[in-house]
C-alpha positions as semicolon CSV with decimal commas, in nm:
position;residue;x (nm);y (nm);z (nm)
1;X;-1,164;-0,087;-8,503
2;X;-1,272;-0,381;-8,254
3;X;-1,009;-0,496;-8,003
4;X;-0,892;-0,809;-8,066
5;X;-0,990;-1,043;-7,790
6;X;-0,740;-1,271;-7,601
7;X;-0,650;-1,613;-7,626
8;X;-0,817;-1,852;-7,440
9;X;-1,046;-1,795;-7,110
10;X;-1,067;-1,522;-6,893
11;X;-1,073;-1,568;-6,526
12;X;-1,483;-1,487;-6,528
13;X;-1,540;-1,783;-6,819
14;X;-1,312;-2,002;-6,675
15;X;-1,563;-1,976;-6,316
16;X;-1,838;-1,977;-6,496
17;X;-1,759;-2,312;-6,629
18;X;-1,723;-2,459;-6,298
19;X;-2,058;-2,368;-6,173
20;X;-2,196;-2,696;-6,299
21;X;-1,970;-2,912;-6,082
22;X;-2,144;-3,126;-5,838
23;X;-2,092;-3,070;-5,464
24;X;-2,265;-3,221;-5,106
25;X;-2,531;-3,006;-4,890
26;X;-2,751;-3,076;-4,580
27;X;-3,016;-2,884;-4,594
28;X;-3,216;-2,700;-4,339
29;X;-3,558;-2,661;-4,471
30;X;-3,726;-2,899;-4,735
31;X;-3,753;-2,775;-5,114
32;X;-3,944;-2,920;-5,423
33;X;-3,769;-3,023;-5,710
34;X;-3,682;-2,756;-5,945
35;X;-3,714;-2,770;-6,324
36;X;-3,340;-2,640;-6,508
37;X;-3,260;-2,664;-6,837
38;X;-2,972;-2,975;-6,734
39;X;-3,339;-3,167;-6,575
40;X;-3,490;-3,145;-6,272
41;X;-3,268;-3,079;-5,948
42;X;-3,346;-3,333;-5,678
43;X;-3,590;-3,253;-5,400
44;X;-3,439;-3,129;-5,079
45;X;-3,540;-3,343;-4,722
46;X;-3,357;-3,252;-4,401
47;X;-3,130;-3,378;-4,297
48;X;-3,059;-3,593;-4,621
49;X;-2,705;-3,477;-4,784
50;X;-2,783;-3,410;-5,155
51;X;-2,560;-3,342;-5,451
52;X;-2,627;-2,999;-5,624
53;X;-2,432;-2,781;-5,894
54;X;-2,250;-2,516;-5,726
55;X;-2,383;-2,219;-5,819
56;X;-2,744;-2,330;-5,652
57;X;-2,555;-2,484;-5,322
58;X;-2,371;-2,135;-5,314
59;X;-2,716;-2,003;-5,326
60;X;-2,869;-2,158;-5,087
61;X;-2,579;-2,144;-4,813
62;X;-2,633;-1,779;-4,849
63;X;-3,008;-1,812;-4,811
64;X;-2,885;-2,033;-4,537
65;X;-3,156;-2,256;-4,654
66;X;-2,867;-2,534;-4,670
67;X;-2,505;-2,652;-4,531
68;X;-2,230;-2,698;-4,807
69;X;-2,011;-2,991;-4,751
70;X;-1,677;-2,912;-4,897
71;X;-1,511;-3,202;-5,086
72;X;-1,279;-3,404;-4,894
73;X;-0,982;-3,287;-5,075
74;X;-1,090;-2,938;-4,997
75;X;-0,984;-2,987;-4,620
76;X;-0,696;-2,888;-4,434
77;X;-0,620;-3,279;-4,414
78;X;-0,676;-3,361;-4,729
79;X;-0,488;-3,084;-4,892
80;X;-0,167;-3,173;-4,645
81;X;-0,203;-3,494;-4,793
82;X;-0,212;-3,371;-5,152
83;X;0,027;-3,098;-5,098
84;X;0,274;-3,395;-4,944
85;X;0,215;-3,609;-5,277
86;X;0,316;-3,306;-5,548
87;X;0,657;-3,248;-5,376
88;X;0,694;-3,560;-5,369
89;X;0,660;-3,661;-5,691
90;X;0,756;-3,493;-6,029
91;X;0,399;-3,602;-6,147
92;X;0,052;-3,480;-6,118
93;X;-0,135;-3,551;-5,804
94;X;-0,433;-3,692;-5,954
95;X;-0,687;-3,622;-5,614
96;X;-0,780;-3,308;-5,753
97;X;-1,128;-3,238;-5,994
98;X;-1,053;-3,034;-6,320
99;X;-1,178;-2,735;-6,164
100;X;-1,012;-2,724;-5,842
101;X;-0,895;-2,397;-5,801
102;X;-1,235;-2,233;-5,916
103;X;-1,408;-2,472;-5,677
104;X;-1,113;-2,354;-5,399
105;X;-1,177;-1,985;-5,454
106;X;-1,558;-1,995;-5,404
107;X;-1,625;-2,204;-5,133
108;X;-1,350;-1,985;-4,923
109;X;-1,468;-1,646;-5,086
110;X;-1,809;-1,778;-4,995
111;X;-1,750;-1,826;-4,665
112;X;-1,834;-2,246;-4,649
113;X;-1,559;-2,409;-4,479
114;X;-1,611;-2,345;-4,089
115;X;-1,403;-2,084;-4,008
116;X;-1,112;-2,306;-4,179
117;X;-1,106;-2,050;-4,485
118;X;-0,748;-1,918;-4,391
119;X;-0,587;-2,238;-4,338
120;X;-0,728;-2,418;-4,673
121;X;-0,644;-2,051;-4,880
122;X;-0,270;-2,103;-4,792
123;X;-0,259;-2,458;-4,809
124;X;-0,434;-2,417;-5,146
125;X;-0,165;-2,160;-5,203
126;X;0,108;-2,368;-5,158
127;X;-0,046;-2,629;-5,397
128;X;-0,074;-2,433;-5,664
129;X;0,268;-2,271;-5,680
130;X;0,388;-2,659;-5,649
131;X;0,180;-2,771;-5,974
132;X;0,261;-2,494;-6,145
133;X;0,628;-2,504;-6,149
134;X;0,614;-2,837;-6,304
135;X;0,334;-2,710;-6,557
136;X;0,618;-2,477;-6,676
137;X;0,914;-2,687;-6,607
138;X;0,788;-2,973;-6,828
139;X;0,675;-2,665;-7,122
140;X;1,003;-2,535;-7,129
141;X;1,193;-2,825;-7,090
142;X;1,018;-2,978;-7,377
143;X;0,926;-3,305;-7,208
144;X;0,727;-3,408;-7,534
145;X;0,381;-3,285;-7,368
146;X;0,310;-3,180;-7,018
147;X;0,318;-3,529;-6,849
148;X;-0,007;-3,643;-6,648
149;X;-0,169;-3,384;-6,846
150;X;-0,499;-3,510;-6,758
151;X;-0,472;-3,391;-6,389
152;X;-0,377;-3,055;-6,487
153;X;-0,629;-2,799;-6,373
154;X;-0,798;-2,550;-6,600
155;X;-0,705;-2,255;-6,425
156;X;-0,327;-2,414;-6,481
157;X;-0,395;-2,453;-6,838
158;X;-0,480;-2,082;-6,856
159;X;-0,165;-1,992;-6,646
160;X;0,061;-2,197;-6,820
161;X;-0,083;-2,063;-7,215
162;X;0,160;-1,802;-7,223
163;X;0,451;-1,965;-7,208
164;X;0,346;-2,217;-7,455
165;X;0,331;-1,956;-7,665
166;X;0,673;-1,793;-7,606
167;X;0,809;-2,149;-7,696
168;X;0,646;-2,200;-7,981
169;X;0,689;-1,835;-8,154
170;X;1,100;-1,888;-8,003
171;X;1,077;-2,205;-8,237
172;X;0,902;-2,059;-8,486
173;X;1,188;-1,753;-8,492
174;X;1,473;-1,997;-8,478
175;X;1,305;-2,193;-8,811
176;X;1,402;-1,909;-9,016
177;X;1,127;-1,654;-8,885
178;X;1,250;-1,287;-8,916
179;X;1,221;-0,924;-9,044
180;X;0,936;-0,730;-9,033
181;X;0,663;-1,061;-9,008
182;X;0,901;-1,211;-8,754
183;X;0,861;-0,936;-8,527
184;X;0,510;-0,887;-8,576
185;X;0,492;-1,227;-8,431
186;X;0,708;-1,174;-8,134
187;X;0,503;-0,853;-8,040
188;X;0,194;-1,069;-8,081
189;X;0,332;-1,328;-7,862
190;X;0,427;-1,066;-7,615
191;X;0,080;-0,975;-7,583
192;X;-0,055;-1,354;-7,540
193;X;0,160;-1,427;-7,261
194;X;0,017;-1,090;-7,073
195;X;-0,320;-1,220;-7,113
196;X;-0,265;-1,504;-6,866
197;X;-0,520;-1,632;-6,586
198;X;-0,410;-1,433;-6,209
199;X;-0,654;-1,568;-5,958
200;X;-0,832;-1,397;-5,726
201;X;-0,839;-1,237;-5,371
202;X;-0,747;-1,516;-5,100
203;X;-0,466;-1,697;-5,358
């Protein structure tokens, strides 16, 4: 019998989906345009910054055909700055890209911030934890929707998907849910909330 497969994105899919995001390099040797299925990438002229998707900027600053510029907010300064505006505030900072941890995680895994890969990890660090304790406060409080849910990461969303479901099968159960189907759904639920998004070395 086939497992059944968890709910939501794995940590893998969840990367994958953030190799399209655009980000900054200076490159160090000039390259023709390449045809991709998303069109035609733009041609590379030293020194000229130019915009790439991640995945082929990571590529070439391991070729060390080009220099990644990391995204302002993915500085030591700007991440005081953000890190200053979540505690704050009870809201979402909204200075952050969708993909901001999966962004985080492979420009300091990949070695592209200057030696400054220890400082922006625990700064990033301290971030997260921040966001994510009002991800789950406002779940479990029942705030009527996460607020500023639009500047909620998806690595959050992932994090945060198994205790929406806890509330929701708790509500469920309370509505008159019980005997044998009620606890099929509890153990089911149980199971969910293991299947959560952890991130990876460096966070």
């Amino acid at each position: 019998m086939a497992l059944p497969l968890p709910a939501g994105l794995t940590p893998a899919e969840t990367a994958f989906l953030c190799e399209n995001e655009p980000i900054t390099v200076i490159p160090r040797q000039r390259m023709q345009s390449i045809e991709l299925l998303s069109g035609p990438t733009p041609q590379l002229n030293p020194p000229r910054p130019t915009t790439l998707p991640l995945w082929l900027a990571l590529l070439l600053h391991r070729q060390n055909r080009a220099t990644l510029v990391p995204p302002p907010w993915l500085t030591p300064a700007g991440l005081e700055t953000i890190l200053a505006a979540e505690l704050a505030s009870p809201e979402f900072c909204d200075m952050l890209p969708f993909h901001w941890v999966e962004i985080a995680q492979a420009l300091v895994s990949g070695g592209c911030l200057g030696g400054e890969e220890a400082v922006v990890g625990r700064l990033v660090r301290g971030v997260r934890e921040v966001r994510g304790g009002k991800v789950r406060g406002f779940v479990v409080a029942g705030e009527g929707g996460v607020r500023g849910v639009g500047t909620v990461g998806a690595w959050e969303v992932g994090e945060v998907r198994g205790v929406v479901a806890g509330v929701g099968g708790g509500l469920a159960r309370l509505g008159g849910g019980g005997g044998a189907e009620g606890r099929r759904e509890e153990e089911e639920e149980d199971e969910d909330e293991e299947g959560g998004i952890e991130m990876g070395e460096g966070f």
